[in-house]
Amino acid sequence: MDLNKDIQYVKGIGPKRAQKLNKLNIFTLKDLLYYFPRQFEDRNNIKKIAQLENEDRATIKAIIVGSHTSSPRKGLNITKLDVRDETGYAKLVFFNQEYIKNAFKVGDTILVFGKVKKEFKNVELTSCEVEHLSNSPKSTCKIIPVYPLTYGVTNKEVSSIIKGVLNDKEINIKEYLPINILEKYKLCSIDYAVRNIHNPSSKEALKIALYRIVFEEFLMLQLGLFMFKNGVSEVDGIKFLENKKLEEIRSSLPFKLTKAQERALNEIIDDMNSNSAMNRLVQGDVGSGKTVVALLALSHCILNGYQGALMAPTEILAEQHYISLTETLKPFGVNVELLVGSLTKKNKEKVLERVKNKEIDILIGTHALIEDKVEFNNLGLVITDEQHRFGVRQRSKLSEKGENPDILVMTATPIPRTLALILYGDLDISIIDELPPGRQPIETIAVDKGKRDRAYNSLVRKEVEKGRQVYIVCPLVEESEAIEAKAATELVDELKSEYFSDLRVGLLHGKMKGSEKDSIMKSFKNKEIDILVSTTVIEVGVNVPNATLMIIENAERFGLAQLHQLRGRVGRGSHKSYCILIYASKSEVCRQRMSIMEETNDGFKISEKDLEIRGPGEFFGTRQHGLPELKVANIFKHMKILKLAQQEARIIFSKDSKLDNYENKGLKREIMNKFENIVKEISLN
Ligand code: ADP
Ligand code: MG
């Protein structure tokens, strides 16, 4: 059957329903079949009445033992069914659904899906879907797709229209992915995928179906981008060679790499040893150990006789990298140097001179690295840490200081710019999805501002008495370091006079000189400060394992990803660590966001949830670029599939850049359709 057929002519739809579907931007049969659910509700598990919890949405199997109707006021009619199973009694409540009492009689066995209200032993189910017990239940005991909807169209309508259409024997969606790809990635056919997304025969089947669609969405997006942006921008790069000494450096580390670190490192070394220039993104949650991967990549570079550069967003972080790299690499005769804005002119000139003469192997710094004066002798590898702090241009400015050096960017936060890089920048991705062993998860507690006193008086004190240290993060002030600094100073005064006159309180903010910050951080590291009050300058990378408590004031002002970054400053040693989020908002969104922070320590999940709350439109914004939207695929949730699809896109593109080979014909047609807007634009020019 022709999938481009207008839906009003599809059997069982007709003009009236078609009009409704048009509201959802569904015009053709294909639009309808590809109108995928936003989520799924699992109604499979039948629960016993005694097991039901308040607020559950659950399915029960029960016998009707009583039936009443009442009409408390005009226009309101309430039907109640008393039911029981072998564990207890429940009431089903229906508003203005008089047909219920005729359709379901005392003595009938029924299946009910509904929302549970439980007070003491009284169980009530509302918003019920009821049906007689049968072998093929329609609305209970199944996985039910939940569609994105608009006013005047219900989920049931959409679902039953699509199911009706899929029942038509003539409909068979023709496969368009090459067969070898289906086999290679064990993908199901498109027909199976579409059927099971709308009407899952089991959880397993749904999973298989979704996998196929996610893969294909990424594959087509990436292939389309390659085709319309003139291909993979592969440039010739340095071909590094294996060097035995790298293993020596590696075994001098005080720990063994995690599997994930090892994998990322191998991917990096493979890139470095290839003919083309590396362009790779390393994503790893806070504390996953990205620095040591950077260190080994830099080592590989200098063992090959090239210089390396590492750029960090703040001086504190740059200094910290400098210290840890020096510590590890000095015994191997590697010269590491630091270049930050706060150096004296004379010292800076000295450093620059030595970089140019190749007396320095690794230069670490802030964006001072990209100033014009900085000249390298033979820059082979450029690494930027916490890359979301830098613009794309800053990054390329650094790499222009060499001749096609390899490029590595590291980030803990998958954020919009990262997304843009994936879409436009043709980056490869390595994922460090494992924390070093022995880490204790940080316990996060969100409290209302009213409990601030208690947090200070009991928690802070307790940790300090145990010999631990505490961070207190000041409220975020819009875009002004000066005001933020003032707020931080005031907070310190308040803390000193009202709470901690007997403790050592330190202050750190962005307006301080580099040397001041440095000395405060050093004192904190050396345990000469108990409580460090800080603005968000503390956000990235700082490492003080003895700090076990972080209090964040006005937590509602921060992005979730940022809160996660901040809290990553604790939980770095073997002691149990805590993060207290103090919030001063009563909004529902605030409550939701705080509870996400309490529930998970997984940075990827947090970004994803943040995205969910803020809504993807604003975030992804692909439509305005004429790019096809991703309906099921999610760049955070499905990072691993994205990687596979990207890899495959590259293989396909390198063999058949116009997709003219016979086996790629179907794929090409689909991509051209998806990229319709871009195709139009090109043909206009
Ligand atoms: P991030 O990925 O957030 O930049 P870091 O590189 O700062 O994380 O690492 C956090 C801490 O974990 C550091 O103290 C580092 O020495 C330690 N670390 C890194 N890798 C390992 C490992 N494989 N085993 C044990 N500790 C490790
Ligand atoms: Mg780091």
XYZ file of C-alpha atoms and ligand atoms in Angstrom:
713
model
C 0.000 0.000 0.000
C 1.147 3.520 -0.782
C 2.328 5.106 2.444
C 1.862 8.579 1.032
C -1.872 8.071 0.815
C -3.946 10.831 2.411
C -5.247 9.428 5.679
C -8.831 10.412 5.063
C -8.928 7.722 2.382
C -7.428 5.059 4.604
C -9.888 2.324 5.490
C -11.510 2.993 8.868
C -10.485 6.636 9.152
C -12.612 8.925 7.006
C -12.775 12.712 6.860
C -13.898 13.354 10.422
C -11.145 11.424 12.137
C -8.696 12.669 9.538
C -9.428 16.212 10.622
C -8.560 15.346 14.170
C -5.339 13.670 13.092
C -4.411 16.698 11.003
C -4.275 18.625 14.249
C -1.392 16.375 15.203
C 0.346 17.096 11.901
C -0.653 13.722 10.575
C -1.616 13.919 6.927
C -0.438 10.749 5.257
C -0.527 7.118 6.182
C 3.194 7.324 6.749
C 2.806 10.258 9.144
C 0.354 8.148 11.078
C 2.495 5.042 11.283
C 5.508 7.111 12.312
C 3.577 8.989 14.941
C 5.436 7.358 17.794
C 4.387 7.287 21.445
C 6.180 9.572 23.828
C 6.290 6.916 26.522
C 4.798 3.618 27.552
C 2.712 2.570 30.482
C 3.270 -0.947 31.663
C -0.056 -2.379 32.779
C 1.167 -5.941 32.625
C 1.596 -6.890 36.225
C -1.613 -7.722 37.985
C -1.384 -6.620 41.586
C -3.277 -7.875 44.591
C -5.511 -5.342 46.278
C -3.581 -5.702 49.512
C -0.348 -4.754 47.713
C -1.636 -1.484 46.306
C 0.034 1.699 47.465
C -1.350 5.187 47.413
C -0.763 6.912 44.031
C -0.005 3.641 42.227
C -1.280 3.249 38.730
C -2.002 -0.428 38.698
C -3.953 -3.325 37.242
C -6.030 -5.620 39.465
C -8.188 -8.666 38.806
C -11.341 -8.715 40.949
C -14.971 -9.804 41.336
C -17.767 -7.260 41.522
C -19.658 -7.591 44.798
C -21.725 -4.430 44.809
C -22.828 -1.544 42.604
C -24.277 1.888 43.424
C -25.082 5.066 41.606
C -25.779 8.448 43.051
C -26.273 11.948 41.751
C -25.066 14.384 44.400
C -25.864 17.355 42.205
C -27.158 18.169 38.764
C -24.817 17.120 35.994
C -22.767 14.881 38.245
C -23.406 11.204 38.329
C -21.233 8.861 40.313
C -21.096 5.125 39.813
C -19.266 3.004 42.338
C -18.404 -0.664 42.001
C -17.365 -2.645 45.061
C -14.878 -5.313 44.132
C -12.735 -7.857 45.897
C -9.966 -10.295 45.281
C -8.605 -12.888 47.680
C -6.597 -10.239 49.541
C -9.084 -7.442 50.103
C -11.746 -5.005 48.999
C -11.641 -1.917 46.814
C -14.004 0.662 45.382
C -13.958 1.738 41.744
C -15.255 5.245 41.186
C -16.599 6.538 37.865
C -17.805 10.037 37.134
C -20.566 10.496 34.563
C -20.123 7.065 33.051
C -23.576 5.644 33.576
C -23.076 2.842 31.074
C -20.743 1.190 33.579
C -23.507 -0.110 35.783
C -25.167 -1.854 32.840
C -22.018 -3.224 31.346
C -20.619 -4.677 34.557
C -22.808 -6.689 36.973
C -22.368 -8.120 40.417
C -20.619 -11.472 40.083
C -18.589 -10.503 36.988
C -14.828 -10.982 37.076
C -13.089 -7.930 35.720
C -9.688 -6.451 34.993
C -9.228 -2.873 36.101
C -6.464 -0.410 35.519
C -6.710 2.744 37.573
C -5.169 5.254 39.881
C -5.018 4.181 43.509
C -6.093 6.303 46.421
C -5.383 4.608 49.708
C -6.249 5.903 53.138
C -5.643 3.479 55.990
C -7.264 0.275 54.738
C -9.663 1.977 52.302
C -8.668 1.479 48.694
C -10.245 3.442 45.884
C -9.436 3.382 42.180
C -10.243 6.322 39.937
C -9.670 7.052 36.224
C -10.416 3.387 35.703
C -10.326 1.349 32.572
C -12.402 -1.773 33.078
C -12.962 -4.849 30.977
C -14.242 -8.343 31.456
C -11.678 -11.015 32.077
C -10.655 -12.492 28.730
C -7.730 -13.996 26.916
C -7.092 -10.855 24.937
C -7.529 -7.822 27.158
C -7.595 -4.532 25.296
C -6.754 -1.819 27.780
C -5.350 -3.647 30.797
C -2.569 -6.200 31.201
C -0.613 -4.676 28.340
C 2.025 -2.136 27.589
C 0.038 0.911 26.547
C 1.609 3.522 24.297
C 1.174 7.113 25.418
C 1.114 9.534 22.478
C 1.906 13.215 22.379
C -1.522 14.798 22.041
C -3.286 18.018 21.445
C -6.581 19.405 22.653
C -9.573 17.398 21.521
C -7.734 14.186 20.650
C -7.448 11.414 23.202
C -4.807 8.778 23.605
C -7.375 6.047 23.137
C -8.493 7.506 19.829
C -5.009 7.764 18.381
C -4.074 4.373 19.674
C -7.135 2.628 18.326
C -6.915 4.319 14.913
C -3.311 3.201 14.529
C -4.045 -0.296 15.740
C -6.964 -0.490 13.326
C -4.746 0.506 10.443
C -2.058 -1.962 11.421
C -4.635 -4.744 11.447
C -5.171 -4.235 7.755
C -3.401 -7.123 6.067
C -2.354 -5.003 3.120
C -0.110 -2.832 5.164
C 3.460 -3.889 5.139
C 6.175 -1.328 5.530
C 8.974 -2.050 3.135
C 12.459 -2.276 4.539
C 14.836 0.492 3.536
C 17.957 -0.199 5.575
C 20.565 -2.335 3.799
C 20.308 -5.947 4.847
C 23.936 -6.145 5.949
C 23.312 -3.381 8.453
C 20.288 -5.135 9.862
C 22.438 -8.201 10.319
C 25.492 -6.426 11.654
C 23.600 -4.575 14.382
C 20.925 -7.218 14.894
C 18.140 -4.816 14.009
C 14.565 -5.957 13.479
C 12.680 -5.081 10.304
C 10.964 -1.716 10.072
C 7.595 -3.408 9.816
C 8.156 -5.263 13.085
C 9.463 -2.108 14.739
C 6.486 0.049 13.803
C 3.972 -2.612 14.786
C 5.529 -3.232 18.153
C 5.976 0.391 19.014
C 2.267 0.988 18.599
C 1.129 -2.334 19.922
C 3.898 -4.050 21.849
C 3.467 -7.797 22.034
C 5.835 -7.875 25.011
C 8.379 -5.784 26.823
C 11.139 -7.541 24.962
C 9.525 -6.875 21.585
C 9.145 -3.213 22.451
C 12.796 -2.975 23.354
C 13.840 -4.535 20.073
C 11.537 -2.203 18.174
C 12.798 0.924 19.918
C 16.408 -0.070 19.389
C 15.868 -0.286 15.659
C 14.165 3.104 15.458
C 16.768 4.839 17.614
C 19.571 3.384 15.526
C 17.959 4.396 12.277
C 17.221 7.929 13.461
C 20.829 8.494 14.428
C 22.179 6.796 11.324
C 20.076 8.917 9.015
C 20.800 12.123 10.880
C 24.515 11.520 10.721
C 24.571 10.305 7.127
C 22.412 13.216 6.071
C 24.789 15.616 7.770
C 27.745 14.046 6.027
C 26.010 14.257 2.671
C 24.833 17.818 2.974
C 27.846 19.251 4.710
C 30.252 17.886 2.158
C 31.459 14.934 3.982
C 33.659 13.996 6.839
C 36.190 16.706 7.419
C 39.114 14.390 7.768
C 42.425 16.113 7.552
C 45.829 14.538 7.549
C 47.398 14.623 10.952
C 50.409 13.438 12.838
C 50.984 9.717 12.924
C 52.250 8.940 16.394
C 54.149 5.739 17.087
C 53.894 3.262 19.944
C 56.433 3.877 22.665
C 57.241 1.427 25.457
C 57.827 4.215 27.925
C 54.123 4.980 28.036
C 53.616 1.714 29.861
C 56.225 2.749 32.418
C 54.441 6.004 33.108
C 51.198 4.161 33.367
C 52.473 1.649 35.857
C 53.940 4.431 37.986
C 50.410 5.655 38.728
C 49.159 4.916 42.244
C 46.115 3.073 40.869
C 44.961 0.843 38.058
C 42.860 2.405 35.318
C 39.217 1.478 35.308
C 37.974 -0.496 32.310
C 36.220 2.594 31.020
C 39.356 4.713 31.309
C 41.302 2.022 29.541
C 38.790 1.893 26.725
C 38.817 5.666 26.287
C 42.596 5.724 26.338
C 42.832 3.013 23.702
C 40.435 4.877 21.463
C 42.524 8.001 21.861
C 45.832 6.253 21.186
C 44.363 4.564 18.110
C 43.293 7.950 16.790
C 46.663 9.463 17.547
C 48.464 6.655 15.768
C 46.342 6.972 12.649
C 47.083 9.195 9.666
C 44.235 11.569 10.168
C 43.933 14.164 12.900
C 42.051 13.163 16.016
C 38.886 15.047 16.858
C 37.505 13.338 19.929
C 35.202 14.140 22.798
C 35.577 12.348 26.117
C 32.444 12.384 28.213
C 32.689 11.143 31.748
C 30.817 11.962 34.877
C 32.334 14.072 37.615
C 35.073 12.093 39.310
C 35.282 9.414 36.639
C 38.969 10.176 36.198
C 39.337 12.090 32.981
C 42.528 13.853 34.044
C 44.670 10.762 34.089
C 43.448 9.837 30.626
C 44.518 13.284 29.472
C 47.841 12.810 31.198
C 48.544 9.568 29.381
C 47.479 10.999 26.028
C 49.847 13.922 26.597
C 52.591 11.486 27.566
C 52.096 9.580 24.335
C 52.419 12.855 22.479
C 55.655 13.992 24.076
C 57.229 10.548 23.914
C 56.873 11.073 20.187
C 58.793 14.316 20.427
C 55.873 16.730 20.174
C 54.573 19.325 22.590
C 51.180 19.146 24.248
C 48.758 21.732 25.594
C 46.038 21.413 28.194
C 43.521 24.217 28.581
C 41.279 24.535 31.642
C 38.516 27.043 32.286
C 39.759 28.385 35.632
C 43.115 29.087 37.185
C 42.393 26.824 40.117
C 41.741 23.943 37.834
C 44.757 24.696 35.652
C 46.953 24.786 38.723
C 45.562 21.571 39.990
C 46.276 19.875 36.679
C 49.722 21.376 36.741
C 50.444 19.931 40.158
C 49.197 16.456 39.395
C 50.887 16.248 35.991
C 54.160 17.520 37.361
C 54.045 15.010 40.175
C 53.613 12.074 37.833
C 55.757 13.177 34.923
C 58.737 14.860 36.529
C 60.455 11.547 37.331
C 60.356 10.839 33.601
C 62.124 14.064 32.758
C 59.077 15.755 31.294
C 58.910 19.538 31.599
C 55.470 20.763 32.540
C 54.737 24.480 32.812
C 51.811 26.650 33.809
C 50.580 29.729 31.959
C 47.842 31.727 33.626
C 46.754 35.359 33.530
C 48.079 36.135 36.971
C 51.741 35.455 36.190
C 53.988 38.487 36.302
C 54.951 39.863 32.951
C 58.497 38.743 33.360
C 57.592 35.194 34.305
C 55.147 34.993 31.485
C 57.737 36.054 28.962
C 60.097 33.459 30.288
C 57.510 30.754 29.900
C 56.648 31.889 26.375
C 60.294 31.885 25.383
C 60.784 28.370 26.676
C 57.650 27.078 24.968
C 58.851 28.471 21.678
C 62.269 26.889 22.120
C 60.733 23.586 23.033
C 62.196 23.568 26.504
C 58.686 22.938 27.728
C 56.918 19.727 26.808
C 53.479 20.318 28.245
C 51.930 23.721 28.692
C 48.931 23.938 30.963
C 46.822 27.029 31.335
C 43.615 28.951 31.093
C 42.513 30.766 27.965
C 45.804 32.631 28.316
C 47.005 29.775 26.124
C 45.217 31.078 23.080
C 46.703 34.555 23.137
C 48.598 35.441 19.989
C 51.917 35.680 21.804
C 51.879 32.009 22.629
C 53.891 30.122 20.045
C 54.715 26.465 20.165
C 57.579 24.728 18.483
C 55.709 21.613 17.392
C 52.331 21.266 18.985
C 51.032 17.728 18.575
C 48.068 17.428 20.937
C 45.584 19.939 22.276
C 43.298 19.048 25.166
C 40.538 21.221 26.556
C 39.058 20.273 29.883
C 35.434 20.918 30.814
C 35.010 22.108 27.300
C 31.527 23.573 27.666
C 33.146 26.593 29.219
C 34.896 27.373 25.981
C 33.468 28.478 22.703
C 34.154 26.455 19.627
C 36.264 29.291 18.300
C 38.525 29.387 21.331
C 39.183 25.745 20.885
C 40.111 26.030 17.240
C 42.303 29.019 18.012
C 44.385 26.803 20.223
C 44.697 24.070 17.649
C 45.777 26.592 15.023
C 48.958 26.965 17.025
C 50.127 23.684 15.576
C 49.891 21.973 12.216
C 46.782 19.863 12.450
C 47.446 18.727 15.985
C 45.226 16.051 17.459
C 42.321 17.423 19.426
C 40.722 16.056 22.533
C 37.916 17.705 24.473
C 36.780 16.490 27.859
C 33.483 17.220 29.502
C 31.364 16.074 32.396
C 28.266 17.793 31.109
C 26.516 16.832 27.952
C 25.056 20.244 27.176
C 23.734 22.040 24.132
C 27.101 22.983 22.784
C 28.196 19.400 22.989
C 25.140 18.566 21.048
C 26.033 21.111 18.448
C 29.484 19.654 18.208
C 28.052 16.246 17.603
C 25.733 17.576 14.986
C 28.115 19.878 13.197
C 31.574 19.188 14.406
C 31.981 15.582 13.483
C 33.526 14.591 16.775
C 34.178 11.041 17.820
C 33.023 10.224 21.305
C 34.578 8.211 24.107
C 32.526 7.548 27.188
C 33.881 6.918 30.664
C 30.861 5.357 32.269
C 32.425 3.965 35.405
C 33.742 5.514 38.598
C 36.981 4.356 40.229
C 36.347 1.625 42.799
C 35.570 2.393 46.422
C 33.635 5.584 45.867
C 30.718 6.078 48.166
C 27.721 7.696 46.582
C 27.083 11.219 47.818
C 23.939 11.458 49.874
C 21.978 14.489 48.787
C 19.250 16.090 50.866
C 17.160 19.036 49.741
C 15.773 21.202 52.528
C 13.564 24.215 52.667
C 15.196 27.485 53.624
C 13.438 27.265 57.003
C 15.779 24.447 57.971
C 18.928 26.355 57.169
C 19.763 26.930 60.826
C 19.619 23.264 61.567
C 21.855 22.407 58.628
C 24.494 24.805 59.882
C 24.269 24.099 63.567
C 24.184 20.342 63.476
C 25.498 18.990 60.164
C 28.374 21.350 59.558
C 29.520 21.134 63.097
C 29.342 17.361 63.163
C 31.549 16.995 60.109
C 34.100 19.481 61.369
C 34.246 17.708 64.737
C 35.002 14.485 62.891
C 37.959 16.257 61.332
C 36.309 16.730 57.954
C 35.923 19.902 55.916
C 32.962 21.682 54.421
C 32.150 23.731 51.321
C 29.395 26.290 51.386
C 28.391 27.575 47.977
C 26.804 31.001 47.688
C 23.758 31.783 45.628
C 24.340 32.269 41.961
C 24.077 35.892 40.938
C 23.313 36.628 37.325
C 26.464 37.228 35.360
C 28.254 39.530 37.751
C 31.332 38.289 39.495
C 31.510 41.505 41.488
C 28.064 41.150 43.045
C 28.668 37.483 43.576
C 31.900 38.254 45.367
C 30.100 40.718 47.593
C 27.418 38.195 48.461
C 30.089 35.653 49.326
C 31.900 38.107 51.558
C 28.663 38.896 53.375
C 27.895 35.244 53.837
C 31.288 34.711 55.422
C 30.612 37.559 57.844
C 27.240 36.111 58.722
C 28.637 32.645 59.274
C 31.484 33.909 61.394
C 29.306 36.053 63.627
C 26.247 33.830 63.936
C 27.318 30.248 63.598
C 30.983 29.502 63.496
C 32.882 32.057 65.509
C 35.061 29.214 66.789
C 35.806 27.634 63.408
C 38.156 28.588 60.614
C 36.157 30.001 57.725
C 37.759 30.795 54.362
C 36.537 32.675 51.326
C 37.015 32.065 47.638
C 35.521 34.042 44.769
C 36.196 34.957 41.182
C 37.289 38.517 41.896
C 40.300 37.394 43.891
C 43.757 37.388 42.379
C 45.058 34.066 41.160
C 47.688 33.994 43.862
C 45.092 34.705 46.561
C 42.860 31.924 45.317
C 45.811 29.665 45.130
C 46.823 30.287 48.705
C 43.257 29.810 49.973
C 42.989 26.530 48.115
C 46.324 25.454 49.495
C 45.204 26.240 53.049
C 42.019 24.315 52.479
C 43.950 21.364 51.131
C 46.298 21.529 54.114
C 43.365 21.517 56.536
C 44.043 25.023 57.786
C 40.471 25.976 56.897
C 37.392 24.096 58.145
C 34.728 25.763 56.082
C 35.297 27.197 52.642
C 32.686 29.644 51.454
C 32.845 29.940 47.720
C 31.099 31.126 44.605
C 30.814 28.788 41.652
C 34.506 29.183 40.888
C 34.728 25.953 42.823
C 32.557 24.236 40.263
C 35.020 22.312 38.207
C 37.637 19.824 39.057
C 38.842 20.880 42.499
C 40.071 17.909 44.481
C 40.153 17.868 48.300
C 39.344 14.337 49.472
C 38.892 15.353 53.120
C 35.922 17.599 52.262
C 32.771 15.638 52.970
C 29.935 18.120 53.155
C 28.727 20.660 50.676
C 25.950 23.093 51.369
C 24.499 24.946 48.421
C 22.464 28.056 49.157
C 19.535 28.938 46.923
C 20.010 25.739 45.024
C 16.963 26.487 42.877
C 18.944 29.109 40.983
C 21.372 26.590 39.575
C 21.014 24.293 36.602
C 20.881 20.633 37.565
C 24.025 19.831 35.660
C 25.755 22.594 37.542
C 24.534 21.335 40.908
C 25.866 17.944 39.978
C 29.245 19.418 39.081
C 29.353 21.321 42.328
C 28.496 18.363 44.433
C 31.245 16.399 42.721
C 33.691 18.330 44.920
C 32.771 16.046 47.814
C 32.798 12.275 47.882
C 36.376 12.190 46.642
C 37.862 10.290 49.544
C 36.893 7.232 51.520
C 34.567 9.073 53.922
C 30.845 9.185 53.484
C 29.865 12.519 51.953
C 26.778 14.708 51.894
C 25.323 17.499 49.853
C 22.631 19.734 51.306
C 20.594 21.766 48.859
C 18.874 24.693 50.517
C 16.032 26.001 48.388
C 13.763 28.982 48.756
C 11.058 28.278 46.232
C 7.764 26.517 46.650
C 7.182 25.816 42.968
C 6.436 22.341 41.672
C 9.278 22.508 39.163
C 11.708 23.345 41.948
C 10.466 20.409 43.977
C 10.862 18.079 40.996
C 14.345 19.304 40.258
C 15.474 18.954 43.853
C 14.159 15.433 44.093
C 16.063 14.429 40.963
C 19.220 15.554 42.708
C 18.280 13.494 45.744
C 17.502 10.417 43.725
C 20.431 10.014 41.398
C 24.174 10.459 41.255
C 24.354 9.793 37.546
C 25.239 12.900 35.565
C 23.777 11.572 32.350
C 20.455 10.879 33.971
C 20.454 14.330 35.489
C 20.980 16.077 32.157
C 18.300 13.970 30.662
C 15.819 14.802 33.406
C 16.676 18.452 33.275
C 15.982 18.292 29.593
C 12.700 16.565 30.243
C 11.553 19.261 32.635
C 12.705 22.141 30.498
C 11.310 20.521 27.399
C 13.262 19.344 24.379
C 12.076 22.027 21.955
C 14.091 24.755 23.520
C 17.009 22.432 23.984
C 17.342 20.643 20.717
C 16.057 23.372 18.439
C 16.879 21.414 15.307
C 13.779 22.409 13.435
C 14.955 25.885 12.783
C 18.106 24.468 11.253
C 16.078 22.385 8.879
C 17.354 19.228 10.487
C 15.037 16.286 10.951
C 13.746 15.834 14.458
C 14.605 12.809 16.504
C 11.359 11.222 17.559
C 12.523 8.408 19.757
C 16.276 8.735 19.881
C 17.676 10.757 22.725
C 21.200 11.970 22.569
C 21.760 11.438 26.294
C 19.899 8.278 26.904
C 21.122 6.550 23.774
C 24.688 7.719 23.635
C 26.002 4.235 22.973
C 23.695 3.647 20.051
C 24.577 7.079 18.718
C 28.179 6.031 18.717
C 27.509 2.840 16.797
C 25.353 4.656 14.293
C 27.970 7.344 13.801
C 30.612 4.760 13.206
C 28.459 2.988 10.663
C 27.544 6.256 8.959
C 31.209 6.887 8.472
C 31.780 3.471 6.956
C 28.854 3.824 4.579
C 29.875 7.329 3.611
C 33.466 6.393 2.929
C 32.393 3.671 0.513
C 29.474 5.365 -1.163
C 29.367 9.082 -0.432
C 26.329 9.754 -2.620
C 24.488 6.626 -1.498
C 24.057 5.546 -5.095
C 24.925 1.899 -4.629
C 22.008 -0.410 -5.074
C 21.818 -1.514 -1.440
C 21.725 2.096 -0.227
C 18.871 3.273 -2.463
C 16.145 2.927 0.147
C 18.255 4.593 2.776
C 18.968 7.506 0.462
C 15.294 8.010 -0.313
C 14.437 8.150 3.390
C 17.258 10.562 4.133
C 16.232 12.852 1.280
C 12.718 12.916 2.679
C 13.885 13.671 6.159
C 16.204 16.412 5.034
C 13.549 17.864 2.799
C 14.104 21.431 3.970
C 17.811 21.313 3.380
C 17.348 19.703 -0.010
C 15.016 22.540 -0.976
C 17.498 25.133 0.132
C 20.283 23.581 -1.873
C 18.250 23.369 -5.039
C 17.248 27.011 -4.697
C 20.852 28.150 -4.648
P 37.151 14.116 36.583
O 36.749 13.108 35.578
O 35.982 14.691 37.318
O 38.048 15.186 36.002
P 39.493 13.463 38.084
O 40.336 13.194 36.910
O 39.683 14.754 38.793
O 37.960 13.326 37.680
O 39.643 12.240 39.095
C 39.037 12.238 40.353
C 39.878 11.519 41.369
O 39.901 10.112 41.092
C 41.312 11.961 41.416
O 41.689 12.054 42.761
C 42.075 10.837 40.728
O 43.372 10.714 41.203
C 41.243 9.622 41.084
N 41.309 8.514 40.112
C 41.278 8.627 38.773
N 41.313 7.407 38.186
C 41.366 6.495 39.184
C 41.414 5.058 39.219
N 41.411 4.324 38.096
N 41.441 4.470 40.426
C 41.435 5.205 41.556
N 41.384 6.550 41.594
C 41.362 7.202 40.427
Mg 38.175 17.067 35.640
